Structures are given as C-alpha cells and as structure tokens.
Coordinates of C-alpha atoms in Angstrom, one line a residue:
Chain B
M1 CA 0.0 0.0 0.0
T2 CA 1.2 3.5 -0.8
Y3 CA -0.3 6.6 0.4
K4 CA -0.5 10.0 -1.2
L5 CA -1.9 13.0 0.7
K6 CA -2.9 15.9 -1.5
Y7 CA -3.3 19.2 0.2
F8 CA -2.3 22.9 0.0
N9 CA 1.1 24.0 1.1
M10 CA -0.2 24.9 4.6
R11 CA -1.1 23.2 7.8
G12 CA -4.9 23.8 7.7
R13 CA -6.8 20.6 7.3
G14 CA -3.8 18.6 6.3
E15 CA -1.4 18.8 9.2
D16 CA -3.2 16.4 11.4
I17 CA -3.0 13.8 8.7
R18 CA 0.7 14.4 8.3
L19 CA 1.1 14.1 12.1
L20 CA -0.8 10.9 12.1
F21 CA 1.4 9.3 9.5
A22 CA 4.4 10.5 11.4
A23 CA 3.1 9.0 14.7
A24 CA 2.3 5.7 13.0
G25 CA 5.8 5.6 11.4
V26 CA 4.2 5.2 7.9
K27 CA 5.7 6.8 4.8
F28 CA 3.5 8.8 2.6
T29 CA 3.8 11.2 -0.3
D30 CA 3.1 14.7 1.0
E31 CA 1.9 16.4 -2.2
R32 CA 1.4 20.1 -1.7
I33 CA -0.8 21.8 -4.3
S34 CA 0.1 25.4 -5.1
N35 CA -2.7 28.0 -5.5
E36 CA -1.8 28.2 -9.3
D37 CA -2.2 24.5 -9.8
W38 CA -5.4 24.2 -7.7
P39 CA -7.9 25.0 -10.4
G40 CA -6.6 22.2 -12.5
V41 CA -6.7 19.7 -9.6
K42 CA -10.1 20.7 -8.2
D43 CA -12.3 19.0 -10.7
G44 CA -10.5 15.7 -10.2
T45 CA -11.3 15.7 -6.4
P46 CA -14.5 14.0 -5.2
W47 CA -16.1 17.1 -3.6
G48 CA -14.0 19.9 -5.1
Q49 CA -12.0 20.1 -1.9
L50 CA -8.7 19.1 -0.4
P51 CA -7.3 17.1 1.4
T52 CA -7.7 13.8 -0.4
L53 CA -5.9 10.6 0.4
E54 CA -5.0 8.3 -2.5
I55 CA -4.4 4.7 -1.5
N56 CA -2.7 2.6 -4.1
S57 CA -2.0 -1.1 -4.2
A58 CA -0.6 -3.2 -7.0
T59 CA -4.1 -3.4 -8.5
T60 CA -6.2 -0.6 -7.2
R61 CA -6.2 3.1 -6.7
Q62 CA -8.8 4.5 -4.3
T63 CA -9.4 8.0 -3.1
L64 CA -10.7 9.1 0.2
A65 CA -12.0 12.6 0.9
Q66 CA -13.1 14.7 3.9
S67 CA -10.3 15.5 6.3
V68 CA -11.7 13.9 9.5
A69 CA -12.8 10.8 7.6
I70 CA -9.2 10.5 6.4
C71 CA -7.8 11.0 9.9
R72 CA -10.1 8.3 11.3
Y73 CA -9.2 5.8 8.6
I74 CA -5.5 6.2 9.2
A75 CA -6.0 6.1 12.9
R76 CA -8.0 2.9 12.7
K77 CA -5.5 1.3 10.4
F78 CA -2.6 2.1 12.7
S79 CA -4.2 1.5 16.0
L80 CA -4.7 5.0 17.2
T81 CA -8.4 4.8 18.1
G82 CA -8.1 3.7 21.7
A83 CA -8.5 0.3 23.3
N84 CA -12.2 -0.4 22.5
E85 CA -15.2 0.9 20.6
W86 CA -16.2 3.2 23.5
E87 CA -12.8 4.9 23.5
A88 CA -13.0 5.1 19.7
A89 CA -16.3 6.9 20.1
K90 CA -14.8 9.2 22.7
C91 CA -12.1 10.1 20.2
D92 CA -14.8 10.9 17.7
E93 CA -16.7 13.0 20.2
Y94 CA -13.8 15.2 21.2
V95 CA -12.7 15.7 17.7
D96 CA -16.2 16.7 16.7
A97 CA -16.4 19.2 19.5
V98 CA -13.1 20.8 18.3
V99 CA -14.3 20.7 14.7
D100 CA -17.3 22.8 15.9
L101 CA -14.9 25.2 17.6
F102 CA -12.9 25.6 14.4
A103 CA -16.1 26.4 12.4
E104 CA -16.2 29.5 14.6
W105 CA -12.5 30.1 14.2
V106 CA -12.8 30.2 10.4
K107 CA -15.4 32.9 10.8
F108 CA -12.9 35.4 12.3
V109 CA -9.6 34.2 10.6
F110 CA -10.9 34.5 7.1
E111 CA -13.3 37.4 7.4
P112 CA -12.2 40.1 5.0
D113 CA -14.1 43.0 6.5
A114 CA -12.0 44.5 9.4
D115 CA -15.0 45.4 11.6
K116 CA -16.7 42.0 11.2
K117 CA -13.4 40.3 11.8
A118 CA -12.8 42.2 15.1
K119 CA -16.4 41.3 16.2
A120 CA -16.0 37.7 15.2
K121 CA -12.6 37.4 17.0
E122 CA -14.1 38.9 20.1
A123 CA -17.0 36.4 20.1
F124 CA -14.5 33.6 19.5
V125 CA -12.1 34.6 22.2
K126 CA -14.7 35.6 24.8
V127 CA -17.4 32.9 24.2
H128 CA -16.7 30.0 21.9
M129 CA -13.1 29.2 22.7
P130 CA -13.3 29.4 26.5
A131 CA -16.4 27.2 26.6
K132 CA -14.7 24.4 24.6
L133 CA -11.2 24.7 26.1
K134 CA -12.5 24.7 29.7
K135 CA -14.4 21.5 29.0
L136 CA -11.5 19.8 27.2
N137 CA -9.1 20.9 30.0
M138 CA -11.4 19.3 32.5
L139 CA -11.8 16.1 30.5
K140 CA -8.0 15.8 30.2
N141 CA -7.6 16.2 33.9
E142 CA -10.3 13.7 34.7
N143 CA -8.8 11.1 32.4
G144 CA -5.6 11.2 34.2
G145 CA -2.3 10.4 32.5
N146 CA -0.9 12.1 29.4
F147 CA -3.8 11.8 27.0
L148 CA -7.5 12.6 26.5
V149 CA -8.9 9.1 26.1
G150 CA -7.8 5.9 27.9
K151 CA -4.2 5.2 28.6
N152 CA -2.5 5.7 25.3
L153 CA -2.0 8.2 22.5
T154 CA -5.0 8.4 20.1
W155 CA -5.7 10.4 17.0
A156 CA -7.9 12.7 19.1
D157 CA -4.8 13.8 21.0
I158 CA -2.9 14.5 17.8
F159 CA -5.8 16.2 16.1
I160 CA -6.4 18.4 19.1
A161 CA -2.8 19.2 19.8
D162 CA -2.5 20.4 16.2
K163 CA -5.5 22.7 16.7
L164 CA -4.2 24.0 20.1
E165 CA -1.0 25.1 18.3
R166 CA -3.2 26.7 15.6
L167 CA -4.9 28.7 18.4
E168 CA -1.5 29.8 19.8
T169 CA -0.4 31.1 16.4
S170 CA -3.7 32.7 15.4
V171 CA -5.1 34.1 18.7
G172 CA -1.9 34.5 20.8
P173 CA 0.9 32.6 22.5
K174 CA -0.8 32.9 25.9
V175 CA -4.0 31.3 24.8
L176 CA -3.5 28.1 26.8
D177 CA -2.5 30.0 30.0
G178 CA -5.9 29.2 31.6
Y179 CA -5.8 25.5 30.5
P180 CA -2.7 23.9 32.0
H181 CA -3.9 20.3 31.3
L182 CA -4.3 21.2 27.6
R183 CA -0.8 22.7 27.5
K184 CA 0.5 19.5 29.0
L185 CA -1.4 17.5 26.4
K186 CA 0.1 19.4 23.6
E187 CA 3.6 19.0 25.1
A188 CA 3.1 15.3 25.6
V189 CA 1.9 14.8 22.0
F190 CA 4.7 17.0 20.5
N191 CA 7.2 15.0 22.6
V192 CA 6.3 11.6 21.2
D193 CA 9.5 10.6 19.5
K194 CA 8.2 10.2 15.9
I195 CA 6.2 13.4 16.2
R196 CA 9.1 15.3 17.6
A197 CA 11.2 14.2 14.7
Y198 CA 8.5 15.2 12.2
L199 CA 8.1 18.6 13.8
A200 CA 11.8 19.3 13.7
A201 CA 11.8 18.7 9.9
R202 CA 8.6 20.2 8.8
P203 CA 8.4 23.5 6.9
E204 CA 7.6 26.7 8.7
A205 CA 4.0 27.8 8.3
A206 CA 1.7 30.4 9.9
M207 CA -1.4 28.2 9.5
Chain C
M1 CA -27.4 -6.2 27.2
S2 CA -26.8 -2.5 27.3
T3 CA -29.4 0.1 28.2
Y4 CA -29.7 3.0 25.8
K5 CA -31.2 6.4 26.4
L6 CA -31.2 9.0 23.5
T7 CA -32.1 12.6 24.5
Y8 CA -32.9 15.2 21.9
F9 CA -35.6 17.7 21.0
D10 CA -39.0 16.6 19.8
M11 CA -37.9 16.7 16.2
R12 CA -36.0 14.7 13.6
G13 CA -33.0 17.0 13.2
R14 CA -29.7 15.5 14.4
A15 CA -31.2 12.5 16.2
E16 CA -33.4 10.9 13.7
C17 CA -30.6 8.9 12.1
S18 CA -29.8 7.3 15.5
R19 CA -33.5 6.6 16.1
L20 CA -33.7 4.9 12.7
L21 CA -30.5 2.9 13.5
F22 CA -32.0 1.5 16.8
T23 CA -35.2 0.8 14.9
Y24 CA -33.5 -1.0 12.1
A25 CA -31.4 -3.1 14.5
G26 CA -34.5 -3.9 16.6
V27 CA -32.7 -2.7 19.7
G28 CA -34.8 -1.0 22.4
F29 CA -33.9 2.5 23.6
E30 CA -35.5 5.3 25.6
D31 CA -36.4 8.0 23.2
V32 CA -36.4 11.2 25.3
R33 CA -37.8 14.3 23.6
L34 CA -37.3 17.5 25.5
T35 CA -39.6 20.4 25.8
G36 CA -38.0 23.9 25.8
D37 CA -38.2 24.1 29.6
Q38 CA -36.7 20.7 30.0
W39 CA -33.9 21.6 27.7
G40 CA -33.1 24.7 29.7
A41 CA -32.8 22.6 32.8
L42 CA -30.7 19.9 31.2
K43 CA -28.3 22.0 29.0
P44 CA -25.7 22.8 31.7
S45 CA -25.2 19.2 32.5
T46 CA -24.6 18.1 28.9
P47 CA -21.0 17.6 27.8
W48 CA -21.0 20.4 25.2
G49 CA -24.2 22.2 26.0
Q50 CA -26.0 20.4 23.1
V51 CA -28.2 17.5 22.3
P52 CA -28.4 14.8 21.1
I53 CA -26.6 12.8 23.8
L54 CA -26.7 9.0 24.2
E55 CA -26.4 7.3 27.5
V56 CA -25.1 3.8 27.3
D57 CA -25.4 2.0 30.7
G58 CA -25.3 5.5 32.2
E59 CA -22.1 6.7 30.4
V60 CA -22.7 9.7 28.2
L61 CA -21.7 10.0 24.5
A62 CA -22.2 13.3 22.7
Q63 CA -22.1 14.7 19.1
S64 CA -24.7 13.4 16.7
N65 CA -22.5 11.8 14.1
T66 CA -20.3 10.2 16.8
I67 CA -23.4 8.7 18.3
A68 CA -24.7 7.4 14.9
R69 CA -21.3 6.0 14.0
F70 CA -21.0 4.3 17.4
L71 CA -24.4 2.6 16.8
G72 CA -23.4 1.8 13.2
R73 CA -20.4 -0.1 14.6
K74 CA -22.4 -1.8 17.2
F75 CA -25.1 -2.9 14.8
Q76 CA -22.7 -3.9 12.0
L77 CA -23.8 -1.1 9.7
C78 CA -20.3 0.2 8.8
G79 CA -19.8 -1.8 5.6
E80 CA -17.7 -4.8 5.2
S81 CA -14.2 -3.3 5.5
D82 CA -12.3 -0.4 7.1
W83 CA -12.3 1.2 3.6
E84 CA -16.1 1.0 3.4
A85 CA -16.4 2.3 6.9
A86 CA -14.2 5.3 5.8
K87 CA -16.4 5.8 2.8
C88 CA -19.5 5.9 5.1
D89 CA -17.7 8.7 7.1
E90 CA -16.7 10.6 4.0
Y91 CA -20.2 10.7 2.6
V92 CA -21.8 11.6 5.9
D93 CA -19.3 14.4 6.4
A94 CA -19.9 15.8 3.0
T95 CA -23.7 15.8 3.4
N96 CA -23.2 17.3 6.9
D97 CA -21.4 20.2 5.3
L98 CA -24.5 20.8 3.2
F99 CA -26.7 20.7 6.3
E100 CA -24.6 23.4 8.0
Q101 CA -25.7 25.6 5.1
W102 CA -29.3 24.4 5.4
A103 CA -29.4 25.2 9.1
K104 CA -28.4 28.8 8.3
F105 CA -31.6 29.6 6.5
V106 CA -34.0 27.2 8.2
F107 CA -33.0 28.0 11.7
F108 CA -30.6 30.8 12.3
E109 CA -31.4 33.6 9.9
Q110 CA -34.5 35.4 11.2
D111 CA -34.6 38.3 8.8
P112 CA -37.1 37.2 6.0
V113 CA -35.3 38.8 3.2
K114 CA -31.9 37.4 4.1
K115 CA -33.6 34.0 4.8
A116 CA -35.1 34.0 1.3
A117 CA -31.7 34.9 -0.3
L118 CA -29.9 32.1 1.6
R119 CA -32.6 29.6 0.6
E120 CA -32.2 30.7 -3.1
T121 CA -28.5 30.1 -3.0
F122 CA -29.0 26.8 -1.3
V123 CA -31.5 25.6 -3.9
T124 CA -29.7 26.8 -7.0
T125 CA -26.1 26.3 -6.0
L126 CA -25.2 24.5 -2.8
A127 CA -27.6 21.6 -2.8
P128 CA -27.0 20.7 -6.5
K129 CA -23.3 20.7 -6.0
C130 CA -23.6 18.0 -3.3
L131 CA -26.5 16.1 -4.8
E132 CA -24.7 15.7 -8.1
V133 CA -21.8 14.1 -6.4
L134 CA -24.0 11.8 -4.4
E135 CA -26.0 10.8 -7.5
A136 CA -22.7 9.9 -9.3
I137 CA -21.6 7.9 -6.2
K138 CA -24.8 6.0 -6.1
Q139 CA -24.7 5.2 -9.8
K140 CA -21.1 4.2 -9.7
N141 CA -21.6 1.9 -6.7
G142 CA -24.3 0.0 -8.5
G143 CA -26.9 -1.8 -6.4
D144 CA -29.2 -0.2 -3.9
F145 CA -26.8 1.6 -1.6
L146 CA -24.1 4.2 -1.4
V147 CA -21.3 2.0 -0.1
G148 CA -20.6 -1.6 -1.0
K149 CA -23.3 -4.2 -1.2
V150 CA -25.1 -3.9 2.1
L151 CA -27.1 -1.2 4.0
T152 CA -24.9 1.1 6.1
W153 CA -25.5 3.8 8.7
A154 CA -24.4 6.3 5.9
D155 CA -27.4 5.2 3.8
I156 CA -29.8 5.7 6.7
N157 CA -28.2 9.1 7.6
I158 CA -28.3 10.4 4.1
A159 CA -31.7 9.0 3.2
D160 CA -33.0 10.9 6.3
K161 CA -31.3 14.1 5.2
L162 CA -32.7 13.8 1.7
Q163 CA -36.2 13.4 3.2
I164 CA -35.6 16.5 5.3
L165 CA -34.6 18.4 2.1
E166 CA -37.9 17.4 0.5
D167 CA -39.9 18.2 3.5
T168 CA -38.4 21.6 4.4
V169 CA -36.8 23.0 1.3
K170 CA -38.4 21.8 -1.9
A171 CA -40.7 18.8 -2.4
D172 CA -39.2 18.0 -5.8
I173 CA -35.6 18.7 -4.9
L174 CA -34.6 15.2 -6.1
R175 CA -36.2 15.7 -9.5
D176 CA -32.9 15.7 -11.3
Y177 CA -31.4 12.9 -9.2
P178 CA -33.3 9.7 -9.9
G179 CA -30.6 7.5 -8.4
L180 CA -31.0 9.3 -5.1
A181 CA -34.8 9.3 -5.2
K182 CA -34.7 5.5 -5.8
F183 CA -32.1 5.1 -3.1
K184 CA -34.2 6.9 -0.6
A185 CA -37.3 4.8 -1.5
V186 CA -35.3 1.6 -1.1
V187 CA -33.9 2.6 2.3
F188 CA -37.4 3.6 3.6
A189 CA -38.9 0.4 2.2
V190 CA -36.7 -1.7 4.5
P191 CA -39.5 -3.4 6.6
K192 CA -38.5 -2.2 10.1
L193 CA -38.0 1.4 8.8
K194 CA -41.1 1.4 6.8
E195 CA -43.1 0.4 9.8
Y196 CA -41.5 3.0 12.0
I197 CA -42.1 5.8 9.5
E198 CA -45.8 4.8 9.1
K199 CA -46.3 4.6 12.9
T200 CA -44.5 7.7 14.1
A201 CA -44.8 11.4 13.4
Y202 CA -41.9 11.0 11.0
S203 CA -44.1 11.9 8.1
Y204 CA -45.0 15.3 9.4
K205 CA -43.7 17.9 6.9
A206 CA -42.6 20.4 9.4
M207 CA -39.2 19.9 11.1
M208 CA -40.8 20.2 14.5
P209 CA -44.1 20.6 16.2
E210 CA -45.3 24.2 16.0
A211 CA -45.3 24.4 19.8
E212 CA -41.6 23.9 20.0
R213 CA -40.4 26.5 17.4
H214 CA -39.5 29.0 20.1
I215 CA -36.8 26.8 21.6
D216 CA -33.3 28.4 21.5
Y217 CA -31.3 25.8 19.4
S218 CA -28.1 27.7 19.6
E219 CA -25.1 26.5 21.5

C-alpha cells in the first residue's frame, strides 16, 4: 500500500493527517498543491476540496476525501483509536467538538471586513473558545495520565494538539494559559519521538 | 445487554438517524424528547451544551455523528471493511457540510429577506453541488446503496437528510437525481424502517411541532 496526501502548502486541514502518518511511522507522499495548480486539480477531487488521500495497491487506486474521515481511517489502520469501541467513540466526540470550535475560528480568521473580523474574533475569544477549552481541560484532567482518552495516544490527542497550536499562532501565545492540562497534552503529543522528529523537519507555516 | 437512552428535542434533526438505527437493529432505547423548559434545565449538565446525547449504561456520549457511527459499529452497519467504513464517514461528512448551510436559512437567519436569499443560494447552487456528487456515487456503486453491497449507517443518515430536504426546502428537490430518489425509497422500504415511518410522526412535513419552534437551538 502506498499513500499520497494531496493538500495545499499549509497546515490547515492537512497537518493532522501528516502528524498521524508520522506517529504511525508510515511513509506517505506529501503532495502540496500550489494555488496556481489548484484549479486544474479541483475537478478531479470527489467534492471539489482538499485534502484527499490516495491509497494505491498493486491493482487498485482509491481516493478518500473529507479530512476527518481520512484521519479516522489512518487512525483505525494504525491502532490510534483507543482500546475499544467506546474509546474510539470518545475520540470521535472530542474531535467533533473541536471541529465545531474551528467552524467558529474560520469565521474570524478568514473574514475580509475588518470590523466584522474584530467582532467575530471577540466572540471567538470571549465565548466559543473558553467554553470548549474549559471543557477539554477538565476532560483531560479527569482522564488522568498524558492523554484525553484511555491510557495511550490516540488520533484525538494528535488532532487536538495540532489545533491548540493553531490557536497559539492565530489568537496569541498565551491562549493556553488558563488551561494547564491542555498545555500538558500538547507538550506530551509533541514530545512523542516520531512526532518530535516530524516537527523538527517540517516547513515553517503560519497556518 | 446495554441500556440506551437517547435525548434530543421533539424533532428529527440531528437525532433521527440514531432513532432509525435503533429501529433497524431492533434494539430498544428510551427516546427522550425534550420540551423547551426541560432543555433549559438539562443543558448545563450536557458535555458540550448540546443534544443529542446518548447514555449507554449510564455513560454519556455526545455529538450526533459520533453517536450514529457508534451505533453503526455496534449494529454492524459500517460496511464490510475499514475502507467501506471510511467511505461511510466521507459521505456523511460531505452531506453534513450541506446541512450546515441548510441550518443557516432554516433556523438561524430570522430576517425574512436574508432568509429567502440564503434559501435561493441553497437551492440553486449549494444543494445541486452536493446532490450531483451523491448521485454519481450512487450510480457508480451500483446496487441499492451508497457504499458496498449492504445497507450502512451512511445510507440511513443520508436518506433521512434527503427526506428533510424534500420536507423543508423543496418537495421536488430530487427531481434531477433519480438515483438518489430511488435510493431513498429503497432505504425507507426496509421493513422495520417502513413500519417506524408509518407509525411515528416521522411523516410530518414540518421539522418540528409548532409548539416547540420558540426553543433556542443555539449553543
């Protein structure tokens, strides 16, 4: 089996997939599509969006789309979904909650109108973000140990650590100050050997 | 045997897929439907300030697609391989994206002029973009379903969503998508689902009982 990730040259909705491959120790082709090339690529994608994951065997080529579906597929294949189906469901739940948060994040980050952007950022920083982070911080603390679900690293930890970093770079470096257990989670994930090696080598990117 | 309690509003919305999954699997569950007042009281104790939630032997699971997928796994409705399970996820996620747009004009936009404009964009652009892809997927897969050879939770999820589009947006919204119209009919003709649909208030055209339209559905 060979794997080819197609995404833009940014972190966005592709970085968690890259981190998962890294954590699993699985090689993949990290194809980064430039903005100029995107129009030519778009119609060939299932939903007109990236990322997509191409999985090739000797006889087949299959394409999977939708970033979270891709994450979950890799996670399941490489045993990063917890110890049982309940833990797998908890991974799904926490990821879904953070996906909801990032639907709000997108509203302020990509808002072109300066006034609307400022208002959206305020709502994000004062309402949406604290509600979610407070809950996640509590869940991490309650779980005990280094991770969010069960005893071992799961894709939920990796997905969420990636998004916590995104908050630090887009909202401010002190954003995790009130959420020590989430800071520890991010540190624990980024300290996993294979992930640390990946982070040391990856390109700089704002987002 | 686990005990199941599903809690949501008295509407189809984000819980109907799970209700249909229980029904298809022939597994009993407590189907709690909250009034506005009950929701106000319960909200602070829910994991994310939202419903649906599913209690399994007293343990709480949240997030509607997580719940549906969990039941899909339990009831062997995730296809016949990890690949098919991933395809279920992909198609549900893509359809979910469309429903985020649907919610904007059906629920969140109160101004009638803006609401009508959003609906217009939905009907002329956003829905066809998604439905075209789903139609092609259905045709390419062959057979009755969207993924592989057997019914999956994705089929039930998406058939329900297609019905919601017909009931709340445009009755003939599937006119240009005969594969999807047939797909929906086949899913709802499955005996246990057919019986449920005939017996319950599923067939009511409105999303929710008139009395409950004042509920604050926001987070």
